Short mmCIF file of C-alpha atoms in Angstrom, two decimals:
data_model
loop_
_atom_site.label_atom_id
_atom_site.label_comp_id
_atom_site.label_asym_id
_atom_site.label_seq_id
_atom_site.Cartn_x
_atom_site.Cartn_y
_atom_site.Cartn_z
CA UNK A 1 30.83 61.61 153.02
CA UNK A 2 32.17 60.22 149.75
CA UNK A 3 33.84 63.55 148.99
CA UNK A 4 35.30 63.82 152.50
CA UNK A 5 36.69 60.27 152.39
CA UNK A 6 38.31 60.78 149.01
CA UNK A 7 36.31 58.18 147.08
CA UNK A 8 37.60 57.37 143.57
CA UNK A 9 36.12 59.73 140.95
CA UNK A 10 34.18 57.05 139.06
CA UNK A 11 32.51 55.83 142.28
CA UNK A 12 31.70 59.39 143.27
CA UNK A 13 30.16 60.31 139.91
CA UNK A 14 28.06 57.14 139.84
CA UNK A 15 26.81 57.77 143.40
CA UNK A 16 25.84 61.37 142.67
CA UNK A 17 24.02 60.37 139.49
CA UNK A 18 22.05 57.71 141.36
CA UNK A 19 21.21 59.92 144.36
CA UNK A 20 19.98 62.87 142.30
CA UNK A 21 17.97 60.59 140.03
CA UNK A 22 16.21 58.93 142.96
CA UNK A 23 15.65 62.20 144.85
CA UNK A 24 14.09 64.07 141.93
CA UNK A 25 12.01 61.15 140.70
CA UNK A 26 13.77 60.58 137.37
CA UNK A 27 13.57 57.43 135.31
CA UNK A 28 17.07 57.84 133.86
CA UNK A 29 20.02 60.01 134.91
CA UNK A 30 23.49 60.61 133.60
CA UNK A 31 26.62 62.72 133.84
CA UNK A 32 28.81 63.85 130.95
CA UNK A 33 32.20 65.55 130.58
CA UNK A 34 32.90 68.11 127.87
CA UNK A 35 35.95 67.33 125.73
CA UNK A 36 38.35 69.68 123.95
CA UNK A 37 37.04 68.68 120.52
CA UNK A 38 33.50 69.97 121.16
CA UNK A 39 32.06 66.61 122.17
CA UNK A 40 30.59 65.22 125.36
CA UNK A 41 31.45 61.85 126.92
CA UNK A 42 28.97 60.15 129.26
CA UNK A 43 30.85 59.04 132.41
CA UNK A 44 28.00 57.71 134.59
CA UNK A 45 24.39 56.56 134.09
CA UNK A 46 21.58 55.38 136.34
CA UNK A 47 18.16 53.85 135.70
CA UNK A 48 15.22 53.50 138.09
CA UNK A 49 14.26 50.00 139.12
CA UNK A 50 12.70 48.11 136.25
CA UNK A 51 13.75 50.67 133.67
CA UNK A 52 17.18 49.53 132.48
CA UNK A 53 19.59 51.85 130.69
CA UNK A 54 20.88 50.97 127.24
CA UNK A 55 24.54 51.44 126.32
CA UNK A 56 25.36 55.06 125.55
CA UNK A 57 27.85 55.28 122.66
CA UNK A 58 30.08 58.28 122.46
CA UNK A 59 31.60 60.72 122.49
CA UNK A 60 28.66 62.74 121.17
CA UNK A 61 29.05 65.83 118.97
CA UNK A 62 27.66 69.00 120.50
CA UNK A 63 25.05 70.02 117.94
CA UNK A 64 21.33 70.71 117.86
CA UNK A 65 19.10 71.67 120.75
CA UNK A 66 19.61 68.79 123.21
CA UNK A 67 20.50 69.24 126.89
CA UNK A 68 24.29 68.86 126.63
CA UNK A 69 24.63 71.12 123.59
CA UNK A 70 22.44 73.87 125.11
CA UNK A 71 24.26 73.82 128.46
CA UNK A 72 27.59 73.92 126.58
CA UNK A 73 26.52 77.00 124.59
CA UNK A 74 24.87 78.92 127.43
CA UNK A 75 26.59 77.68 130.57
CA UNK A 76 23.12 77.70 132.19
CA UNK A 77 20.65 75.09 133.42
CA UNK A 78 18.05 73.99 130.89
CA UNK A 79 14.82 71.98 130.70
CA UNK A 80 13.04 70.34 127.80
CA UNK A 81 9.41 69.40 128.30
CA UNK A 82 8.81 68.11 124.75
CA UNK A 83 11.41 66.55 122.44
CA UNK A 84 9.28 66.84 119.34
CA UNK A 85 11.12 68.99 116.84
CA UNK A 86 14.38 69.15 118.86
CA UNK A 87 17.21 68.73 116.30
CA UNK A 88 20.47 66.80 116.68
CA UNK A 89 21.69 63.23 117.12
CA UNK A 90 21.62 63.35 120.91
CA UNK A 91 17.99 64.52 120.92
CA UNK A 92 17.05 61.79 118.45
CA UNK A 93 18.71 59.12 120.60
CA UNK A 94 17.03 60.37 123.78
CA UNK A 95 13.59 60.62 122.11
CA UNK A 96 13.61 57.49 119.93
CA UNK A 97 15.95 55.06 121.75
CA UNK A 98 15.29 55.98 125.35
CA UNK A 99 11.62 57.01 125.01
CA UNK A 100 12.12 60.24 126.95
CA UNK A 101 9.45 62.93 127.05
CA UNK A 102 11.05 65.60 129.26
CA UNK A 103 14.50 66.36 130.74
CA UNK A 104 16.39 68.80 132.91
CA UNK A 105 20.14 69.46 133.07
CA UNK A 106 22.58 71.63 135.01
CA UNK A 107 26.15 72.71 134.25
CA UNK A 108 29.07 71.41 136.32
CA UNK A 109 31.55 74.27 136.67
CA UNK A 110 34.92 73.42 138.20
CA UNK A 111 37.13 76.34 139.30
CA UNK A 112 35.45 78.70 136.85
CA UNK A 113 35.55 76.37 133.85
CA UNK A 114 32.60 74.45 132.39
CA UNK A 115 33.57 70.85 133.11
CA UNK A 116 30.42 68.87 132.27
CA UNK A 117 26.69 68.38 132.64
CA UNK A 118 24.31 66.49 134.97
CA UNK A 119 21.00 65.49 133.37
CA UNK A 120 17.74 63.75 134.35
CA UNK A 121 15.12 62.19 132.08
CA UNK A 122 11.44 61.30 132.53
CA UNK A 123 9.57 58.88 130.30
CA UNK A 124 6.95 60.10 127.85
CA UNK A 125 4.21 58.45 129.86
CA UNK A 126 4.91 60.65 132.90
CA UNK A 127 4.43 64.38 133.56
CA UNK A 128 7.39 66.74 133.23
CA UNK A 129 9.65 67.54 136.20
CA UNK A 130 8.40 69.99 138.83
CA UNK A 131 9.21 73.68 138.48
CA UNK A 132 11.75 73.62 141.35
CA UNK A 133 13.57 70.54 140.00
CA UNK A 134 16.14 72.65 138.13
CA UNK A 135 17.13 74.65 141.24
CA UNK A 136 17.36 71.46 143.29
CA UNK A 137 19.50 69.94 140.57
CA UNK A 138 21.82 72.96 140.80
CA UNK A 139 22.56 72.12 144.43
CA UNK A 140 23.85 68.73 143.31
CA UNK A 141 25.96 70.12 140.49
CA UNK A 142 27.73 72.45 142.94
CA UNK A 143 28.52 69.47 145.16
CA UNK A 144 29.73 67.51 142.14
CA UNK A 145 31.97 70.43 141.11
CA UNK A 146 33.54 70.54 144.58
CA UNK A 147 34.04 66.79 144.51
CA UNK A 148 35.61 66.86 141.05
CA UNK A 149 37.90 69.75 142.01
CA UNK A 150 38.93 67.86 145.12
CA UNK A 151 39.53 64.65 143.19
CA UNK A 152 41.45 66.44 140.45
CA UNK A 153 43.59 68.22 143.05
CA UNK A 154 44.42 64.90 144.67
CA UNK A 155 45.13 63.37 141.28
CA UNK A 156 47.32 66.35 140.34
CA UNK A 157 49.24 66.08 143.61
CA UNK A 158 49.70 62.35 143.10
CA UNK A 159 50.80 62.91 139.51
CA UNK A 160 53.18 65.66 140.59
CA UNK A 161 54.65 63.45 143.29
CA UNK A 162 55.07 60.63 140.79
CA UNK A 163 56.72 62.99 138.31
CA UNK A 164 59.10 64.35 140.95
CA UNK A 165 59.99 60.82 142.02
CA UNK A 166 60.73 59.88 138.41
CA UNK A 167 62.86 63.00 137.95
CA UNK A 168 64.66 62.19 141.18
CA UNK A 169 65.50 58.67 140.03
CA UNK A 170 66.88 59.97 136.74
CA UNK A 171 68.81 62.74 138.51
CA UNK A 172 70.41 60.13 140.77
CA UNK A 173 71.58 58.18 137.74
CA UNK A 174 72.98 61.34 136.16
CA UNK A 175 74.80 62.34 139.34
CA UNK A 176 76.28 58.87 139.83
CA UNK A 177 77.91 59.02 136.41
CA UNK A 178 76.45 55.81 134.96
CA UNK A 179 76.92 55.31 131.20
CA UNK A 180 74.65 57.55 129.18
CA UNK A 181 72.96 54.61 127.43
CA UNK A 182 71.65 53.45 130.82
CA UNK A 183 70.41 56.96 131.57
CA UNK A 184 68.65 57.09 128.19
CA UNK A 185 66.95 53.73 128.76
CA UNK A 186 65.84 54.81 132.25
CA UNK A 187 64.48 58.11 130.93
CA UNK A 188 62.31 56.49 128.27
CA UNK A 189 60.98 53.95 130.76
CA UNK A 190 60.15 56.63 133.35
CA UNK A 191 58.36 58.75 130.73
CA UNK A 192 56.47 55.69 129.50
CA UNK A 193 55.14 54.99 132.99
CA UNK A 194 54.49 58.64 133.75
CA UNK A 195 52.45 59.68 130.69
CA UNK A 196 49.47 58.01 128.96
CA UNK A 197 51.53 56.92 125.95
CA UNK A 198 52.37 53.71 124.12
CA UNK A 199 55.80 54.61 122.72
CA UNK A 200 58.72 56.75 123.92
CA UNK A 201 61.73 57.49 121.69
CA UNK A 202 64.94 59.29 122.54
CA UNK A 203 66.94 60.40 119.48
CA UNK A 204 70.26 62.07 118.72
CA UNK A 205 70.82 64.30 115.70
CA UNK A 206 73.92 63.51 113.65
CA UNK A 207 76.10 65.88 111.63
CA UNK A 208 75.24 64.15 108.34
CA UNK A 209 71.55 65.08 108.39
CA UNK A 210 70.33 61.88 110.04
CA UNK A 211 68.86 61.00 113.41
CA UNK A 212 69.82 58.00 115.57
CA UNK A 213 67.40 56.31 117.97
CA UNK A 214 69.42 55.83 121.19
CA UNK A 215 66.62 54.52 123.46
CA UNK A 216 63.10 53.18 122.94
CA UNK A 217 60.31 52.14 125.29
CA UNK A 218 56.99 50.53 124.44
CA UNK A 219 55.45 48.79 121.44
CA UNK A 220 57.40 50.18 118.52
CA UNK A 221 58.42 48.13 115.50
CA UNK A 222 60.73 49.54 112.90
CA UNK A 223 62.67 51.85 115.24
CA UNK A 224 65.46 49.70 116.69
CA UNK A 225 67.98 51.18 119.11
CA UNK A 226 70.93 52.35 117.06
CA UNK A 227 68.85 52.72 113.91
CA UNK A 228 69.66 55.79 111.83
CA UNK A 229 67.17 57.59 109.59
CA UNK A 230 67.51 60.52 107.18
CA UNK A 231 65.72 63.71 108.14
CA UNK A 232 63.26 65.31 105.76
CA UNK A 233 59.55 65.59 105.09
CA UNK A 234 56.94 66.24 107.74
CA UNK A 235 57.52 64.10 110.82
CA UNK A 236 58.33 64.63 114.48
CA UNK A 237 62.12 64.35 114.23
CA UNK A 238 62.32 66.75 111.31
CA UNK A 239 59.90 69.27 112.83
CA UNK A 240 61.94 69.52 116.04
CA UNK A 241 65.18 69.70 114.05
CA UNK A 242 63.91 72.50 111.84
CA UNK A 243 62.26 74.61 114.56
CA UNK A 244 64.41 73.80 117.58
CA UNK A 245 61.21 73.75 119.65
CA UNK A 246 58.46 71.34 120.69
CA UNK A 247 56.33 69.69 118.01
CA UNK A 248 52.92 68.00 118.00
CA UNK A 249 51.03 65.93 115.45
CA UNK A 250 47.51 64.89 116.42
CA UNK A 251 47.26 62.70 113.33
CA UNK A 252 49.66 61.47 110.69
CA UNK A 253 47.43 61.89 107.65
CA UNK A 254 49.80 64.42 106.08
CA UNK A 255 53.05 62.97 107.51
CA UNK A 256 55.85 62.43 104.99
CA UNK A 257 59.49 61.42 104.76
CA UNK A 258 61.10 58.06 105.49
CA UNK A 259 60.43 58.42 109.22
CA UNK A 260 56.67 58.51 108.62
CA UNK A 261 56.58 54.95 107.22
CA UNK A 262 57.29 53.07 110.50
CA UNK A 263 54.93 55.47 112.29
CA UNK A 264 52.03 54.44 110.07
CA UNK A 265 53.07 50.78 110.18
CA UNK A 266 52.89 50.92 113.98
CA UNK A 267 49.41 52.47 113.92
CA UNK A 268 50.44 55.57 115.87
CA UNK A 269 47.83 58.34 115.91
CA UNK A 270 49.13 61.21 118.06
CA UNK A 271 52.64 62.33 119.02
CA UNK A 272 54.48 65.05 120.91
CA UNK A 273 58.23 65.75 120.96
CA UNK A 274 60.54 68.18 122.75
CA UNK A 275 64.12 69.18 121.89
CA UNK A 276 67.14 68.29 124.01
CA UNK A 277 69.46 71.30 124.19
CA UNK A 278 73.01 70.62 125.40
CA UNK A 279 75.09 73.71 126.19
CA UNK A 280 73.17 75.83 123.71
CA UNK A 281 73.11 73.38 120.80
CA UNK A 282 70.34 71.08 119.59
CA UNK A 283 71.54 67.60 120.56
CA UNK A 284 68.41 65.51 120.02
CA UNK A 285 64.78 65.06 120.99
CA UNK A 286 62.48 62.94 123.10
CA UNK A 287 59.14 61.96 121.63
CA UNK A 288 56.02 60.17 122.84
CA UNK A 289 53.17 58.70 120.83
CA UNK A 290 49.93 56.83 121.34
CA UNK A 291 47.80 54.41 119.33
CA UNK A 292 44.45 55.90 120.41
CA UNK A 293 42.69 58.49 118.28
CA UNK A 294 42.28 61.01 121.11
CA UNK A 295 45.13 63.56 121.01
CA UNK A 296 47.69 63.57 123.80
CA UNK A 297 46.92 65.96 126.70
CA UNK A 298 47.84 69.59 126.17
CA UNK A 299 50.30 69.55 129.08
CA UNK A 300 52.38 66.73 127.56
CA UNK A 301 55.00 69.16 126.27
CA UNK A 302 55.41 70.66 129.75
CA UNK A 303 55.97 67.24 131.31
CA UNK A 304 58.52 66.31 128.64
CA UNK A 305 60.46 69.56 128.97
CA UNK A 306 61.32 68.84 132.62
CA UNK A 307 62.85 65.49 131.70
CA UNK A 308 64.80 66.88 128.74
CA UNK A 309 66.79 69.11 131.10
CA UNK A 310 68.05 66.01 132.93
CA UNK A 311 68.86 64.28 129.65
CA UNK A 312 70.84 67.34 128.58
CA UNK A 313 72.72 67.26 131.88
CA UNK A 314 73.51 63.56 131.42
CA UNK A 315 74.79 64.19 127.89
CA UNK A 316 76.90 67.14 129.03
CA UNK A 317 78.36 65.07 131.88
CA UNK A 318 79.13 62.18 129.54
CA UNK A 319 80.77 64.48 127.03
CA UNK A 320 82.84 66.09 129.77
CA UNK A 321 83.95 62.68 131.00
CA UNK A 322 84.79 61.63 127.45
CA UNK A 323 86.80 64.81 126.93
CA UNK A 324 88.63 64.17 130.21
CA UNK A 325 89.42 60.58 129.24
CA UNK A 326 90.60 61.70 125.81
CA UNK A 327 92.75 64.41 127.37
CA UNK A 328 94.26 61.92 129.81
CA UNK A 329 94.89 59.50 126.98
CA UNK A 330 96.71 62.17 124.99
CA UNK A 331 98.88 63.03 127.99
CA UNK A 332 99.66 59.38 128.68
CA UNK A 333 100.42 58.69 125.02
CA UNK A 334 102.65 61.77 124.81
CA UNK A 335 104.51 60.72 127.96
CA UNK A 336 105.00 57.19 126.61
CA UNK A 337 106.30 58.54 123.33
CA UNK A 338 108.70 60.79 125.24
CA UNK A 339 109.90 57.77 127.22
CA UNK A 340 110.50 55.82 124.03
CA UNK A 341 112.37 58.74 122.49
CA UNK A 342 114.56 59.27 125.54
CA UNK A 343 115.28 55.53 125.76
CA UNK A 344 116.12 55.46 122.07
CA UNK A 345 118.34 58.53 122.35
CA UNK A 346 120.16 57.05 125.33
CA UNK A 347 120.61 53.69 123.63
CA UNK A 348 121.54 54.94 120.19
CA UNK A 349 123.40 58.10 121.29
CA UNK A 350 124.83 58.45 124.78
CA UNK A 351 125.22 54.71 125.39
CA UNK A 352 126.99 54.15 122.08
CA UNK A 353 129.28 57.12 122.76
CA UNK A 354 130.21 55.65 126.13
CA UNK A 355 130.90 52.28 124.54
CA UNK A 356 133.16 53.99 122.00
CA UNK A 357 134.99 55.76 124.82
CA UNK A 358 135.40 52.41 126.60
CA UNK A 359 136.96 50.91 123.46
CA UNK A 360 139.27 53.90 123.00
CA UNK A 361 140.28 53.71 126.62
CA UNK A 362 141.03 49.99 126.28
CA UNK A 363 143.10 50.70 123.20
CA UNK A 364 144.99 53.39 125.11
CA UNK A 365 145.71 50.93 127.93
CA UNK A 366 147.10 48.36 125.51
CA UNK A 367 149.38 50.94 123.86
CA UNK A 368 151.05 52.06 127.09
CA UNK A 369 154.71 51.07 127.73
CA UNK A 370 155.24 48.42 130.37
CA UNK A 371 157.02 50.81 132.70
CA UNK A 372 154.02 53.22 132.85
CA UNK A 373 152.35 51.31 135.66
CA UNK A 374 151.07 54.40 137.46
CA UNK A 375 149.37 55.74 134.32
CA UNK A 376 148.01 52.27 133.55
CA UNK A 377 146.44 52.04 137.01
CA UNK A 378 144.89 55.46 136.53
CA UNK A 379 143.40 54.41 133.19
CA UNK A 380 142.07 51.20 134.78
CA UNK A 381 140.28 53.21 137.46
CA UNK A 382 138.85 55.49 134.80
CA UNK A 383 137.70 52.52 132.74
CA UNK A 384 135.98 50.97 135.76
CA UNK A 385 134.19 54.25 136.54
CA UNK A 386 133.11 54.55 132.95
CA UNK A 387 131.87 50.95 133.02
CA UNK A 388 129.84 51.74 136.14
CA UNK A 389 128.35 54.81 134.43
CA UNK A 390 127.44 52.66 131.44
CA UNK A 391 125.72 50.07 133.68
CA UNK A 392 123.78 52.86 135.42
CA UNK A 393 122.78 54.29 132.08
CA UNK A 394 121.57 50.90 130.86
CA UNK A 395 119.55 50.43 134.06
CA UNK A 396 118.03 53.90 133.68
CA UNK A 397 117.25 53.20 130.04
CA UNK A 398 115.46 49.95 130.92
CA UNK A 399 113.41 51.80 133.57
CA UNK A 400 112.35 54.47 131.13
CA UNK A 401 111.01 52.03 128.58
CA UNK A 402 111.84 48.33 129.04
CA UNK A 403 112.89 46.70 125.79
CA UNK A 404 111.64 43.32 127.00
CA UNK A 405 108.09 44.71 127.16
CA UNK A 406 108.18 45.71 123.50
CA UNK A 407 109.90 42.51 122.35
CA UNK A 408 108.38 39.77 124.53
CA UNK A 409 105.21 41.18 126.04
CA UNK A 410 103.68 41.72 129.45
CA UNK A 411 104.25 38.28 130.99
CA UNK A 412 108.05 38.17 130.50
CA UNK A 413 108.33 41.84 131.51
CA UNK A 414 106.52 41.14 134.83
CA UNK A 415 108.78 38.14 135.43
CA UNK A 416 111.81 40.37 134.91
CA UNK A 417 110.45 42.87 137.45
CA UNK A 418 109.86 40.08 139.96
CA UNK A 419 113.46 38.85 139.60
CA UNK A 420 114.80 42.35 140.21
CA UNK A 421 112.55 42.93 143.25
CA UNK A 422 114.23 42.94 146.66
CA UNK A 423 111.03 41.44 148.14
CA UNK A 424 110.17 37.85 147.12
CA UNK A 425 107.41 37.74 144.50
CA UNK A 426 104.92 34.93 143.84
CA UNK A 427 103.47 34.99 140.31
CA UNK A 428 100.23 33.69 138.84
CA UNK A 429 100.32 34.85 135.22
CA UNK A 430 97.73 33.99 132.59
CA UNK A 431 98.71 36.25 129.71
CA UNK A 432 99.89 34.14 126.80
CA UNK A 433 98.76 36.47 123.99
CA UNK A 434 100.00 39.98 123.23
CA UNK A 435 97.82 42.92 124.18
CA UNK A 436 97.71 46.46 122.74
CA UNK A 437 100.93 48.24 123.62
CA UNK A 438 99.32 51.00 125.69
CA UNK A 439 97.54 48.41 127.87
CA UNK A 440 100.72 46.39 128.41
CA UNK A 441 102.61 49.55 129.35
CA UNK A 442 99.91 50.60 131.85
CA UNK A 443 99.96 47.19 133.55
CA UNK A 444 103.77 47.10 133.53
CA UNK A 445 104.12 50.48 135.26
CA UNK A 446 101.51 49.51 137.87
CA UNK A 447 103.57 46.41 138.75
CA UNK A 448 106.83 48.37 138.71
CA UNK A 449 105.48 51.16 140.95
CA UNK A 450 103.83 48.67 143.33
CA UNK A 451 107.07 46.67 143.77
CA UNK A 452 109.07 49.85 144.32
CA UNK A 453 106.62 51.08 146.98
CA UNK A 454 106.57 47.69 148.66
CA UNK A 455 110.36 47.59 148.88
CA UNK A 456 110.56 51.15 150.25
CA UNK A 457 107.62 51.35 152.65
CA UNK A 458 105.68 48.12 153.22
CA UNK A 459 108.14 46.02 155.30
CA UNK A 460 106.56 43.02 153.54
CA UNK A 461 107.92 39.49 153.36
CA UNK A 462 106.20 38.54 150.11
CA UNK A 463 104.28 40.04 147.20
CA UNK A 464 101.60 38.17 145.22
CA UNK A 465 100.96 39.18 141.60
CA UNK A 466 97.97 37.70 139.76
CA UNK A 467 97.53 38.62 136.10
CA UNK A 468 94.67 37.43 133.89
CA UNK A 469 94.49 38.75 130.33
CA UNK A 470 92.70 35.94 128.52
CA UNK A 471 89.33 37.58 127.77
CA UNK A 472 87.96 41.04 127.06
CA UNK A 473 89.18 42.40 130.41
CA UNK A 474 92.72 42.57 131.79
CA UNK A 475 92.68 41.89 135.53
CA UNK A 476 95.70 42.50 137.71
CA UNK A 477 95.92 42.08 141.49
CA UNK A 478 99.07 42.98 143.45
CA UNK A 479 99.03 42.34 147.20
CA UNK A 480 101.59 42.20 149.98
CA UNK A 481 101.63 41.26 153.66
CA UNK A 482 103.20 44.50 154.83
CA UNK A 483 102.17 47.16 157.32
CA UNK A 484 99.49 48.71 155.09
CA UNK A 485 98.34 52.28 155.51
CA UNK A 486 99.25 53.36 151.97
CA UNK A 487 97.67 56.70 151.00
CA UNK A 488 97.78 57.66 147.30
CA UNK A 489 96.99 61.25 148.24
CA UNK A 490 100.29 61.64 150.08
CA UNK A 491 102.34 61.98 146.92
CA UNK A 492 103.03 58.36 145.94
CA UNK A 493 103.35 57.39 142.30
CA UNK A 494 100.03 55.55 142.51
CA UNK A 495 97.99 58.68 141.79
CA UNK A 496 99.61 58.94 138.36
CA UNK A 497 98.84 55.28 137.76
CA UNK A 498 95.17 55.91 138.57
CA UNK A 499 95.08 58.56 135.84
CA UNK A 500 96.79 56.18 133.38
CA UNK A 501 94.34 53.34 134.10
CA UNK A 502 91.26 55.58 133.96
CA UNK A 503 92.47 57.05 130.67
CA UNK A 504 92.07 53.54 129.25
CA UNK A 505 88.52 53.26 130.62
CA UNK A 506 89.79 51.07 133.45
CA UNK A 507 89.65 51.15 137.22
CA UNK A 508 92.29 50.93 139.94
CA UNK A 509 91.18 50.22 143.50
CA UNK A 510 93.53 50.46 146.47
CA UNK A 511 92.91 48.67 149.78
CA UNK A 512 95.51 49.28 152.48
CA UNK A 513 94.17 48.87 156.03
CA UNK A 514 96.70 49.43 158.80
CA UNK A 515 98.78 46.32 159.62
CA UNK A 516 96.90 44.23 157.05
CA UNK A 517 98.92 44.75 153.91
CA UNK A 518 98.20 46.58 150.68
CA UNK A 519 96.27 45.36 147.65
CA UNK A 520 95.91 46.93 144.22
CA UNK A 521 93.11 45.69 141.95
CA UNK A 522 93.17 46.80 138.32
CA UNK A 523 90.70 46.18 135.52
CA UNK A 524 91.27 47.47 131.98
CA UNK A 525 88.89 46.70 129.09
CA UNK A 526 90.79 45.11 126.22
CA UNK A 527 88.08 44.62 123.62
CA UNK A 528 87.76 47.30 120.89
CA UNK A 529 90.76 49.26 122.19
CA UNK A 530 93.53 50.60 120.06
CA UNK A 531 95.86 53.56 120.12
CA UNK A 532 94.01 55.49 117.45
CA UNK A 533 90.80 55.28 119.49
CA UNK A 534 92.54 56.94 122.42
CA UNK A 535 94.34 59.56 120.35
#
């Protein structure tokens, strides 16, 4: 019934130990699990009424001729009717501490593998177990094996479900494009909750032969996020770097290099690490460690490898986004430089040539005889046309790259745009200090394009412009009371502005419901930005 109802393993093992002990008339009973280091750990004990069972230290080494060691060697049931002369520490404990005279034990084999042992003891003052006790004990060990297999299957399914859920949460973060540092922190936390470890580190290899810790979970002193350490010696980071594959250290007795010092200071005993491969190159590693002496499970590397694929995907996505932003920034910077060059060429070249022609034409007018009225009228018309061309050229030059923006800054430039707008503009400007030129230009062209679109399409009666550039973020909101329905995908200049803003790490949101006006909301980070960063 316990097996069928899925009782917890510890309850099940204790119940089986008690039932078999009572049924076969034992004074003491116990159940042990064989470990990978040739030891046995006692998981459950039972004592008949009035007997009492002392604490059983462990794990016990498998040596001598005791029950557990013999079952481990032979894989068969065994009985001992006299402990005199039986060698080994377990036999000595059973004989001298427990006062046992005879014992029987049966192997617990789970899915073809020797899992543990079930044993019964009788005191020295009582006769040995009956001849059929061993076969009856075997019936119980088969039931225990089925129960353990069932429990382990449930535990494996639960662990697998938990692992898949953790991978799903990380995959969602990767797909949503959150900053990689948030993905790294989430990965280390998920691994820390998923595996029986005390510390999780995620590291990036640098080109100068060092390694940087980009995320840390758990109790780890001496490895701060952002800390950089030189590679070398025998330690987890260096082993993964040198081999390009997983690494394991079940103790740090022979660890060396500067990275081994904080490991010892933190009392870490066992560690496993797996490489993070991004597009064929070794990018970094993820490592886990524990403070307990028992080595990490053998499947730890397999669990880590599944998470490293997601980390690699997050890194590749982040690098692709960074390359896209850098490419956009180069295009924007090149376009701005072209604008400045054209404006300069028009101002210093074509415009000056037209001014010279105007002066020459004026001189020609003044030199005409008084009776050449028809020719004088013709020259006057030519001068007026030339003056109109010069005004148009000046207007075009200002549109290409406004001089007021370079000389006075964003606030005065926005005021100039508002005065030139055919739709009334209400201003709320809080931008007393100068900003980096590329940020001022981006904000300026957003305002210019928005006012042009409003005048052409919105049928608005007023435009509100709110600018706040007093902290680490420039915020700009442009809204009108027009007919709405603006669609950047239909070829308006706004799509180019989106690229310009995103190239600066900013964001431009457009809200334009039908008959409810249009609103542009822009945010551009100001702190730590300069032209050289973008180029």
